[in-house]
Coordinates of C-alpha atoms in Angstrom, one line a residue:
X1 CA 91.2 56.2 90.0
X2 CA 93.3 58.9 91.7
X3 CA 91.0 62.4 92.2
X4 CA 93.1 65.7 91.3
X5 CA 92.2 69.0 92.9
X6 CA 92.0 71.8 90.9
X7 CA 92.3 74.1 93.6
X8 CA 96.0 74.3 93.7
X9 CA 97.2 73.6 90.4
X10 CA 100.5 73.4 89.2
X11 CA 101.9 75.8 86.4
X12 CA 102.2 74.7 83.0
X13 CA 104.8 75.8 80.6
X14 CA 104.5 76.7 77.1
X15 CA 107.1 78.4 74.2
X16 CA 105.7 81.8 72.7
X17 CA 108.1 84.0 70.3
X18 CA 111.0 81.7 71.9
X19 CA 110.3 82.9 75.8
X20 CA 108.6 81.4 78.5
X21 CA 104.6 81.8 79.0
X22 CA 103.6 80.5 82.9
X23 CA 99.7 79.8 83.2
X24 CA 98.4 79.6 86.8
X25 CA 94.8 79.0 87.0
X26 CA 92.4 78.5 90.0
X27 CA 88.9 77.1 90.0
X28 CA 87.5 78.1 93.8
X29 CA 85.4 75.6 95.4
X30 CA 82.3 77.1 94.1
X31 CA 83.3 75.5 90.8
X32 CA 84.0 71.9 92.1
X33 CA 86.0 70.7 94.5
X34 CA 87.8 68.0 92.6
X35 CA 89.0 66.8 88.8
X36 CA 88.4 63.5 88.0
X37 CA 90.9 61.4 85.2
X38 CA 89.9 62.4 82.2
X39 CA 87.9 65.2 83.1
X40 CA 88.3 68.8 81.7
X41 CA 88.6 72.1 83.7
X42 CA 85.8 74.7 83.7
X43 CA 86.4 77.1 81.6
X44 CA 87.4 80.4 83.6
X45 CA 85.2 83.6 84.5
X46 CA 88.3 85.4 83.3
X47 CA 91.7 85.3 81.8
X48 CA 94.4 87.6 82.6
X49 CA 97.1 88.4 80.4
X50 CA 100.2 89.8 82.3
X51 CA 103.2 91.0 80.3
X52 CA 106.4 91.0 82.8
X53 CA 110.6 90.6 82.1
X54 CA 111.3 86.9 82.9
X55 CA 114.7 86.9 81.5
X56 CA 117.5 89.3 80.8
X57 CA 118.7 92.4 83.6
X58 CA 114.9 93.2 84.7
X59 CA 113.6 89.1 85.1
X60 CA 113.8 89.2 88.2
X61 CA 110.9 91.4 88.3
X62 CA 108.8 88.9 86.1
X63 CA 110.1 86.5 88.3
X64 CA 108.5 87.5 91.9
X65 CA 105.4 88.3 90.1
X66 CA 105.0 84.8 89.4
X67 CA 105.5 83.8 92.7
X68 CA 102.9 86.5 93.9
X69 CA 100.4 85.6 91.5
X70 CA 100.3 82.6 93.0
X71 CA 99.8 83.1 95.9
X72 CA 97.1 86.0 95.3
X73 CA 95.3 82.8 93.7
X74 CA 95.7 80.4 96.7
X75 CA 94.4 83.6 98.8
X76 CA 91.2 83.6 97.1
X77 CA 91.3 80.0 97.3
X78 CA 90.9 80.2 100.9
X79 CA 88.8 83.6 101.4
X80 CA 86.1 81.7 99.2
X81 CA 85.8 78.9 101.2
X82 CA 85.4 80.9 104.1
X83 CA 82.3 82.4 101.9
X84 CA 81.2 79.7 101.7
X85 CA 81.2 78.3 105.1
X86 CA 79.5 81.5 105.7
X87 CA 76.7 80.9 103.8
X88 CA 77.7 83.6 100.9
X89 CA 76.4 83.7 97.6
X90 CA 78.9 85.7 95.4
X91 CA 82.4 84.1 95.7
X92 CA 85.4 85.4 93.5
X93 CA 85.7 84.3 90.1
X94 CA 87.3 81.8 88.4
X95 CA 90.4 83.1 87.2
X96 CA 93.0 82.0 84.8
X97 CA 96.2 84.3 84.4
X98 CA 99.0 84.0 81.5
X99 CA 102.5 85.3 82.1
X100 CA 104.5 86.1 79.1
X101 CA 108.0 86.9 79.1
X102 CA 108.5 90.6 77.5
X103 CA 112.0 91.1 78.0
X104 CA 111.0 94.7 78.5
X105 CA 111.4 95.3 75.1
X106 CA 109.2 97.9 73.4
X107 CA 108.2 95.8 70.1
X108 CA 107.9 92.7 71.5
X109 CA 105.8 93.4 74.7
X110 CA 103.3 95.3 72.0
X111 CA 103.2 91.8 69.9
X112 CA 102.8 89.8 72.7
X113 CA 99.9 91.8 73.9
X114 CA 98.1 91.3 70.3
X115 CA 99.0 87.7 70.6
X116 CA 97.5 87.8 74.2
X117 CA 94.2 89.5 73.3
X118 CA 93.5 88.4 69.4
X119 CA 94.7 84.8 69.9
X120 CA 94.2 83.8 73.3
X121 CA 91.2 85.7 74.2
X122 CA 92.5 87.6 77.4
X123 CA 89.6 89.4 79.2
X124 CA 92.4 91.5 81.0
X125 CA 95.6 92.9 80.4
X126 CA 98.4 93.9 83.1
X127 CA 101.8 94.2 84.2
X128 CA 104.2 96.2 82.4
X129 CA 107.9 97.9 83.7
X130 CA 108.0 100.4 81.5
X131 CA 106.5 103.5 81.4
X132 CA 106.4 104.6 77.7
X133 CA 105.9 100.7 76.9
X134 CA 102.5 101.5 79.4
X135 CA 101.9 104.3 77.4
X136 CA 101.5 102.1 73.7
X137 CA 100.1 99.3 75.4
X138 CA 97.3 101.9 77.5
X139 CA 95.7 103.0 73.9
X140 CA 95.7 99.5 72.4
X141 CA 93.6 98.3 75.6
X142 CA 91.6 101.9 75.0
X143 CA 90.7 101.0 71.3
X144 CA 90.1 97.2 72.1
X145 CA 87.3 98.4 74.9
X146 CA 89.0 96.2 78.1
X147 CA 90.8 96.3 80.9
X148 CA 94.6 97.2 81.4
X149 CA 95.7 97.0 85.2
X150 CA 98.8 99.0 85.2
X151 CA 101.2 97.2 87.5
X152 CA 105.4 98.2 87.8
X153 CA 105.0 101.4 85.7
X154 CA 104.8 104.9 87.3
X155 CA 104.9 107.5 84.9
X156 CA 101.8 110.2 85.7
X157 CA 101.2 110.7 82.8
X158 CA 98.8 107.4 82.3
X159 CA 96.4 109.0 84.7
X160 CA 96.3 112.0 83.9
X161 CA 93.3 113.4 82.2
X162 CA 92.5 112.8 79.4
X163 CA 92.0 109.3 81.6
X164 CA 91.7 106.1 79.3
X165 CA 88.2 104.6 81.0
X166 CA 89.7 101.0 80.5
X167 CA 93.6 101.9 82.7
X168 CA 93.7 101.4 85.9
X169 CA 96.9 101.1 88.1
X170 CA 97.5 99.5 91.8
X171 CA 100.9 100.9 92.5
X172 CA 101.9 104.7 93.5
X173 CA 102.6 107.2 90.1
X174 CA 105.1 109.5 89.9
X175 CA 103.0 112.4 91.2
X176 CA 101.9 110.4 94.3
X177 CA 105.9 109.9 95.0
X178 CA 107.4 113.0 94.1
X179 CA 104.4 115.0 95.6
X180 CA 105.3 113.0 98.9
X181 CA 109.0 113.8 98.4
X182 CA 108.4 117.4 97.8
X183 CA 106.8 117.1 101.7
X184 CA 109.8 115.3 103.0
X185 CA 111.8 118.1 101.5
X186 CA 110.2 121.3 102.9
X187 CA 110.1 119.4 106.5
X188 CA 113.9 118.7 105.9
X189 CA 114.6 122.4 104.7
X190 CA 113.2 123.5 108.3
X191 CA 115.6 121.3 110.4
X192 CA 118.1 120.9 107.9
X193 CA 118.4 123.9 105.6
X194 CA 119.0 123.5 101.9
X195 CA 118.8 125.6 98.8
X196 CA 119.9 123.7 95.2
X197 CA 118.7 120.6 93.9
X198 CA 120.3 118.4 90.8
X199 CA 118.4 115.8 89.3
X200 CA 119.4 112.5 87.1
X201 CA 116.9 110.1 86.0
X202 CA 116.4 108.3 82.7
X203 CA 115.8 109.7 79.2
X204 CA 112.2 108.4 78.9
X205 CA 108.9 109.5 79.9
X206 CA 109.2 107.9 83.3
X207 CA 112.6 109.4 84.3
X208 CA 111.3 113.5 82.6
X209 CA 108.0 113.4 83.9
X210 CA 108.7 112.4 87.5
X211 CA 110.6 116.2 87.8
X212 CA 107.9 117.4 86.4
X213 CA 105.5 116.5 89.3
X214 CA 108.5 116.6 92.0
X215 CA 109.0 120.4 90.7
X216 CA 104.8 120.5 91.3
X217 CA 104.7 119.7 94.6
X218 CA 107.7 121.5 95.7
X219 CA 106.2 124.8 94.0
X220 CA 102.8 123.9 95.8
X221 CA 103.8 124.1 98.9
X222 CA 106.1 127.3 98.2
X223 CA 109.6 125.8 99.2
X224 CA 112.4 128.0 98.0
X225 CA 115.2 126.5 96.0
X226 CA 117.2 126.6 93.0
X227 CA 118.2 123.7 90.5
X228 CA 121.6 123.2 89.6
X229 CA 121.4 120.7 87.1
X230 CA 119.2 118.3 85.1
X231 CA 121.1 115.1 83.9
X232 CA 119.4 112.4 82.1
X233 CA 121.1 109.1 81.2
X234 CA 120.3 106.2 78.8
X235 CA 118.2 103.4 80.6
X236 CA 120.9 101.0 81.3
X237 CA 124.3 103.0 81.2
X238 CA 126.7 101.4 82.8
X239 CA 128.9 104.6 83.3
X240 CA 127.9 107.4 85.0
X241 CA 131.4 108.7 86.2
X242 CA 131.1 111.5 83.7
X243 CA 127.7 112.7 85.3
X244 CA 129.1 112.4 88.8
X245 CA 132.1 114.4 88.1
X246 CA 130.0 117.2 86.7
X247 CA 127.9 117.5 89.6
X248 CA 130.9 117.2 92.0
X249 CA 132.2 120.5 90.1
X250 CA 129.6 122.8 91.7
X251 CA 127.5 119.7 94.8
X252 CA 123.9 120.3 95.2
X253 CA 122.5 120.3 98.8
X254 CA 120.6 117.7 97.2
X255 CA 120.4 115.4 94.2
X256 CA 117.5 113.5 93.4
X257 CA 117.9 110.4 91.4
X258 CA 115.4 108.6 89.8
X259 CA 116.7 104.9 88.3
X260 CA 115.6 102.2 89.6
X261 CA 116.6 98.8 90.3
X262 CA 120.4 97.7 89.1
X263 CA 120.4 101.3 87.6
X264 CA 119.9 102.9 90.8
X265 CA 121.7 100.5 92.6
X266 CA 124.8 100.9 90.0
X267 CA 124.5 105.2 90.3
X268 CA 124.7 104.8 94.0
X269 CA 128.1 102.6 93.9
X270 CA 129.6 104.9 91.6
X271 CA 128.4 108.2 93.1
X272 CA 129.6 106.5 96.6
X273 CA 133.4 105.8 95.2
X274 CA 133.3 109.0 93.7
X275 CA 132.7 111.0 96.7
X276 CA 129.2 112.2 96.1
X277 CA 127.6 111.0 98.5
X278 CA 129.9 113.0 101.6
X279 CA 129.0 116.1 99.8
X280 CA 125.6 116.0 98.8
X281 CA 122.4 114.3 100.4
X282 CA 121.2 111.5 97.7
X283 CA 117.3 111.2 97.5
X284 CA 115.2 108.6 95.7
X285 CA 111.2 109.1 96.4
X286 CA 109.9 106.3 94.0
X287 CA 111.1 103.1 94.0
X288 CA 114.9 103.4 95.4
X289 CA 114.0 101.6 98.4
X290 CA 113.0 98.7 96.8
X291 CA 114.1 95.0 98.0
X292 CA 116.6 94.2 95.1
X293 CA 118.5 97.7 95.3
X294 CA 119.2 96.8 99.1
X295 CA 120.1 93.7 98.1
X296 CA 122.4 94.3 95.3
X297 CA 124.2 96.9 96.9
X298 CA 124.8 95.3 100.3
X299 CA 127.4 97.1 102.2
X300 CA 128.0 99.8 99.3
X301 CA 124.7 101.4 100.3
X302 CA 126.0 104.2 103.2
X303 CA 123.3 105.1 106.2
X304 CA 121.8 108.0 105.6
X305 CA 120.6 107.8 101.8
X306 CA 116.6 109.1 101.6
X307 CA 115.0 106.2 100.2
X308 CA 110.9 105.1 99.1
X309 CA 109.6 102.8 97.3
X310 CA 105.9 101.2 96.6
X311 CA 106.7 98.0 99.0
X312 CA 109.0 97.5 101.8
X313 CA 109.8 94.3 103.5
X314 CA 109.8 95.7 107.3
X315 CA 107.2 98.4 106.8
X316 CA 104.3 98.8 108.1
X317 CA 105.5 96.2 110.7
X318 CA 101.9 94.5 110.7
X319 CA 100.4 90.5 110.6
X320 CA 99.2 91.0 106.7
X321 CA 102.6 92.2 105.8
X322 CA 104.4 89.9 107.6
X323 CA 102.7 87.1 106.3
X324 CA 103.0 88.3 102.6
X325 CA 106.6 88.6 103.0
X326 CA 107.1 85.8 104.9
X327 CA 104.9 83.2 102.9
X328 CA 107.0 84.6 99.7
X329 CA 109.8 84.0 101.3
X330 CA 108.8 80.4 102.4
X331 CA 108.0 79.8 98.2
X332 CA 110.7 81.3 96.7
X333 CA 113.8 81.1 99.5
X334 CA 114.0 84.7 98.9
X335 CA 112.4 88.1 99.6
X336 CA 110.3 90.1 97.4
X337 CA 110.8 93.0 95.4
X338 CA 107.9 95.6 94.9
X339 CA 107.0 93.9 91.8
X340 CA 105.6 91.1 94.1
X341 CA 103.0 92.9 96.1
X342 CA 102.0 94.8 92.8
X343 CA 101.3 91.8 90.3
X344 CA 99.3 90.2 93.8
X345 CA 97.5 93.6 93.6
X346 CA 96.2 92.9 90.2
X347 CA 94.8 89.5 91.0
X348 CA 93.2 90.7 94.2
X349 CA 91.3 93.8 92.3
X350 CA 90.0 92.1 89.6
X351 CA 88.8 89.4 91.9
X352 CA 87.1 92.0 94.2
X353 CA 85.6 94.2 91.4
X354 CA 84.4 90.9 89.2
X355 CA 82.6 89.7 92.9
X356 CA 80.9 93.5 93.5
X357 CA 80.2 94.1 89.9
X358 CA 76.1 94.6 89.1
X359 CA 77.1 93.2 85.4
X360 CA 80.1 90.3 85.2
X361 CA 81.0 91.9 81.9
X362 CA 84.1 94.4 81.3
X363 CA 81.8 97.3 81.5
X364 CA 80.6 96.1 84.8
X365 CA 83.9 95.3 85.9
X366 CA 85.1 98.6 84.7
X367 CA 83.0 100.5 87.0
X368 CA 83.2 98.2 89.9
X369 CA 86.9 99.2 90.0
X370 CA 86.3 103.1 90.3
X371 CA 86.9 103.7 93.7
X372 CA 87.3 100.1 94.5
X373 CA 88.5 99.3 98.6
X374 CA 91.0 97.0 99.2
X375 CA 93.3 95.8 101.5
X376 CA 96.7 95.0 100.6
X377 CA 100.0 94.1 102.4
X378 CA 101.7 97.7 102.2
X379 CA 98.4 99.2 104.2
X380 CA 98.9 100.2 107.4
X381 CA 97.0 100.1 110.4
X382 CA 93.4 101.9 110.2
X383 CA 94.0 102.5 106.5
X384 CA 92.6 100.5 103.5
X385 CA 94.1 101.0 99.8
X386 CA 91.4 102.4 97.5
X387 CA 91.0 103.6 93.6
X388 CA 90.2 106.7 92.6
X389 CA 87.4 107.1 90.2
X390 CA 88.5 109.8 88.5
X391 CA 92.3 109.2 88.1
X392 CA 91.7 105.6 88.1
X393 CA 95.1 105.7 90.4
X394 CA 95.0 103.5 93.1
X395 CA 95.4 105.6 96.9
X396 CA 97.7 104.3 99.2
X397 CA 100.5 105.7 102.4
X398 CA 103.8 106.5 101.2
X399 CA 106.3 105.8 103.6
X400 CA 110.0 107.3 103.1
X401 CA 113.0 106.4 105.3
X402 CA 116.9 106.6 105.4
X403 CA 119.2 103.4 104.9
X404 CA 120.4 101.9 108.3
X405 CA 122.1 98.6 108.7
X406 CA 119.9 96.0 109.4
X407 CA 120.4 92.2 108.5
X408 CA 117.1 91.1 108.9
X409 CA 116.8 90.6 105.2
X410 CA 120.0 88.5 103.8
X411 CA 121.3 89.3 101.7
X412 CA 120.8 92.5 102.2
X413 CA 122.7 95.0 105.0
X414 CA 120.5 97.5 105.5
X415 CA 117.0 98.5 104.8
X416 CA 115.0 101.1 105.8
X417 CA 114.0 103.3 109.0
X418 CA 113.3 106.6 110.5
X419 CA 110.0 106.4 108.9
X420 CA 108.1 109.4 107.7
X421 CA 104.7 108.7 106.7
X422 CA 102.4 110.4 103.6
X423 CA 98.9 109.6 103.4
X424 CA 97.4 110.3 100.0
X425 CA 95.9 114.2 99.3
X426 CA 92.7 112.6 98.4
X427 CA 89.9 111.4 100.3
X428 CA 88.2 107.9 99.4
X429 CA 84.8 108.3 98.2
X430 CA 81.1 107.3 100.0
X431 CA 80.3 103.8 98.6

C-alpha cells in the first residue's frame, strides 16, 4: 500500500451553475505528513471561497489566480516546516480554498457567493474584478458577519468610511493610485509644463470614482490645471474612434485613461492609429501597466506612455520578486498578470492573521488583520506591505514608469522603466 502526501495535492474539479469550481487544499505538516488508502483528509482550519472570471474576455485573470493560489499554498507548505524544525508552536492553518468561475457577471457572482457561504460553508470570501460587483458582495459579507478579502477590485469607495468591519483588500485603491499619479503630475508640470487634462474611464463606480480621488490629490497639493473633457465608455466597447476624434478636436496636454486590461489595451491601439498619442501625453496610474496590456499590445504600445499598475514583472528588481515571477512562470509557461500576486496576497494574509490571532474564530481573525505586516513580492527593499486598521486598505509602494522596449517578457515588447517611486501617506502602526 502506496502512502499519498497531502502536502501537495492535486486540484479537483467539480461543475457549479455549468462553470468550473478548482479546490486546492493544503494540510501543513503539523496535520500529518502522509494519507494512507483509504484514509480521509482532516477537515480544514478554514475554507476560502474566491470568486474570479475563468472563462470568457476577463478568464485570464481567474486563470493566474489559480496558479498563484497554489503556490501561496506550497509556500506555507514550506515556511511551516521550517517552524517546525525551529521548534515553533503556532504553524499556519490548514487551509482549503474554492475557486468559482464568475464570468464577472453581476448576478451570478452574487449567487455563487450564497452558494459558497450557505451551502459550502466558506469561512472566507475573496477575489472579485469588479468594483460595483465588490460593492453587493461587501454588504452581503457585512450582514453574514465574515470575512471578504477584496482582491482585483479598486474602487475607494469600499474603504471608505463608513468601513464594513468584515472588508479588507490587499491590492492598491483608486485613491492610493490616483493620489500617486496626482504626485507624478505636479513633478511633471515642473520639468514638463502642462495645463488641461481629459479623462475616459468606464461608466461604473470604478471608472467615476477614480477622478474623483485623482481630482483630490491633484487639488491637495495645489497643482493648477483645467479639464477639457470627461468621457466615459461602456465596459467593453469595442469602438472608441468616436471619443478619440472628439478629444483630437481641441488635445489635452494630458489624458488620463482608466480601462484596464483588453479595454485599455484596445483604447491605446486605437488612440495610437488615430494620432492621439503624438499630440497628447497618455497616462494610466492604476492598473495600465499591468502584464497582459504589455502583452496584448506588443509593438502597438509606443515608448513614452505613463503607465502603473499593482504588480510589475521587472520591478522592484529583488530575490522575492524574482522568484514569484519566475516560479509562475516555471508552472504556467507564462508570466503573470497582477491578478497573480493579488489572489497569493489573500492566501498569505489569512494565513498570517489566522497564526497571530488570540481567538481562531472570525472575530479573532478579523482583528488580527488590522494592521497586519506582510511581505509580499511587489515590496521593495527595506519596506514591508501592511493593513491599515482604520481603512482596512492594505499599504504598499507605488511605482509608475514610462513604456520602453524591452523583451525580457515574450511576448511582450516593452515593459516598464524610468521608475518613480510613491511610498504610501500613512505610517504603519506600533504592534
Amino acid at each position: 500500500m502506496n502512502p499519498r502526501s497531502v502536502l501537495n495535492l492535486p486540484r479537483f474539479f467539480r461543475k457549479a451553475f455549468g462553470a468550473t469550481l478548482v479546490l486546492w487544499s493544503l494540510v501543513p505538516l503539523a496535520y500529518g505528513l502522509e494519507l494512507q488508502e483509504g484514509e480521509e483528509l482532516a477537515e480544514p482550519d478554514l475554507t476560502i471561497g474566491c470568486l474570479y472570471p475563468l472563462t470568457g474576455p476577463m478568464g485570464f485573470f481567474g486563470r493566474d489566480a489559480d496558479v498563484a493560489i497554489g503556490m501561496a499554498l506550497d509556500q506555507l507548505t514550506l515556511l511551516n516546516q521550517q517552524y517546525i524544525n525551529a521548534g515553533e508552536a503556532r504553524l499556519y492553518p490548514h487551509l482549503k480554498v474554492l475557486l468559482e468561475d464568475s464570468k464577472g457577471k453581476r448576478h451570478r457572482s452574487m449567487t455563487l457567493a450564497r452558494q459558497l457561504v450557505e451551502e459550502q460553508g466558506v469561512d472566507i470570501l475573496c477575489g472579485i474584478v469588479y468594483s460595483s460587483i465588490a460593492l453587493e458582495i461587501s454588504a452581503y459579507a457585512e450582514r453574514q458577519k465574515m470575512l471578504f478579502i477584496g482582491a482585483g477590485h479598486t474602487s475607494s469607495r469600499l474603504t471608505q468610511a463608513p468601513v464594513n468591519p468584515w472588508y479588507f483588500r490587499v491590492n492598491n485603491d483608486s485613491r492610493q493610485s490616483m493620489r500617486a499619479g496626482a504626485r507624478y503630475l505636479k513633478e511633471m508640470q515642473s520639468e514638463t509644463p502642462w495645463t488641461t487634462l481629459a479623462y475616459v474611464g468606464p461608466d461604473y463606480d470604478y471608472g467615476h470614482q477614480a477622478l474623483e480621488d485623482l481630482l483630490e490629490g491633484l487639488e491637495a497639493l495645489d497643482v493648477p490645471f483645467e479639464i477639457s473633457a470627461e468621457y466615459y465608455p461602456k465596459l467593453s466597447e469595442p469602438d472608441y474612434s468616436a471619443y478619440i476624434e472628439a478629444l483630437l478636436l481641441s488635445p489635452p496636454d494630458i489624458v488620463v485613461c482608466n480601462f484596464f486590461g483588453d479595454d485599455f489595451a484596445n483604447f491605446v491601439r486605437q488612440a495610437h492609429l488615430q494620432g492621439l498619442l503624438e499630440v497628447s501625453q497618455l497616462a494610466n496610474f492604476d492598473t495600465g501597466g499591468g502584464y497582459s496590456v504589455m502583452a496584448a499590445l506588443g509593438n502597438d504600445l509606443p515608448p513614452g506612455v505613463i503607465l502603473a499598475g499593482h504588480h510589475h514583472n521587472n520591478w522592484p528588481d529583488t530575490p522575492g520578486n524574482r522568484e514569484f515571477v519566475g516560479e509562475f512562470y516555471r508552472r504556467s509557461g507564462r508570466y503573470p498578470n497582477f491578478m497573480a500576486e493579488s489572489s497569493y496576497s489573500v492566501v498569505m494574509a489569512v494565513a498570517e492573521a489566522w497564526r497571530k490571532a488570540e481567538t481562531m474564530d472570525a472575530e479573532g481573525i478579523r482583528q488580527s488583520l488590522e494592521g497586519l505586516k506582510l511581505s509580499l513580492p511587489e515590496d521593495p527593499p527595506g519596506f514591508q506591505s501592511w493593513i491599515d486598521p482604520v481603512s482596512h486598505q492594505v499599504m504598499q509602494v507605488i511605482a509608475i514608469g514610462e513604456s520602453i522596449p524591452n523583451d525580457d517578457y515574450p511576448p511582450a515588447t516593452r515593459m516598464l522603466g524610468n521608475w518613480k517611486i510613491y511610498k504610501p501617506e500613512l505610517e504603519p502602526p506600533n504592534r
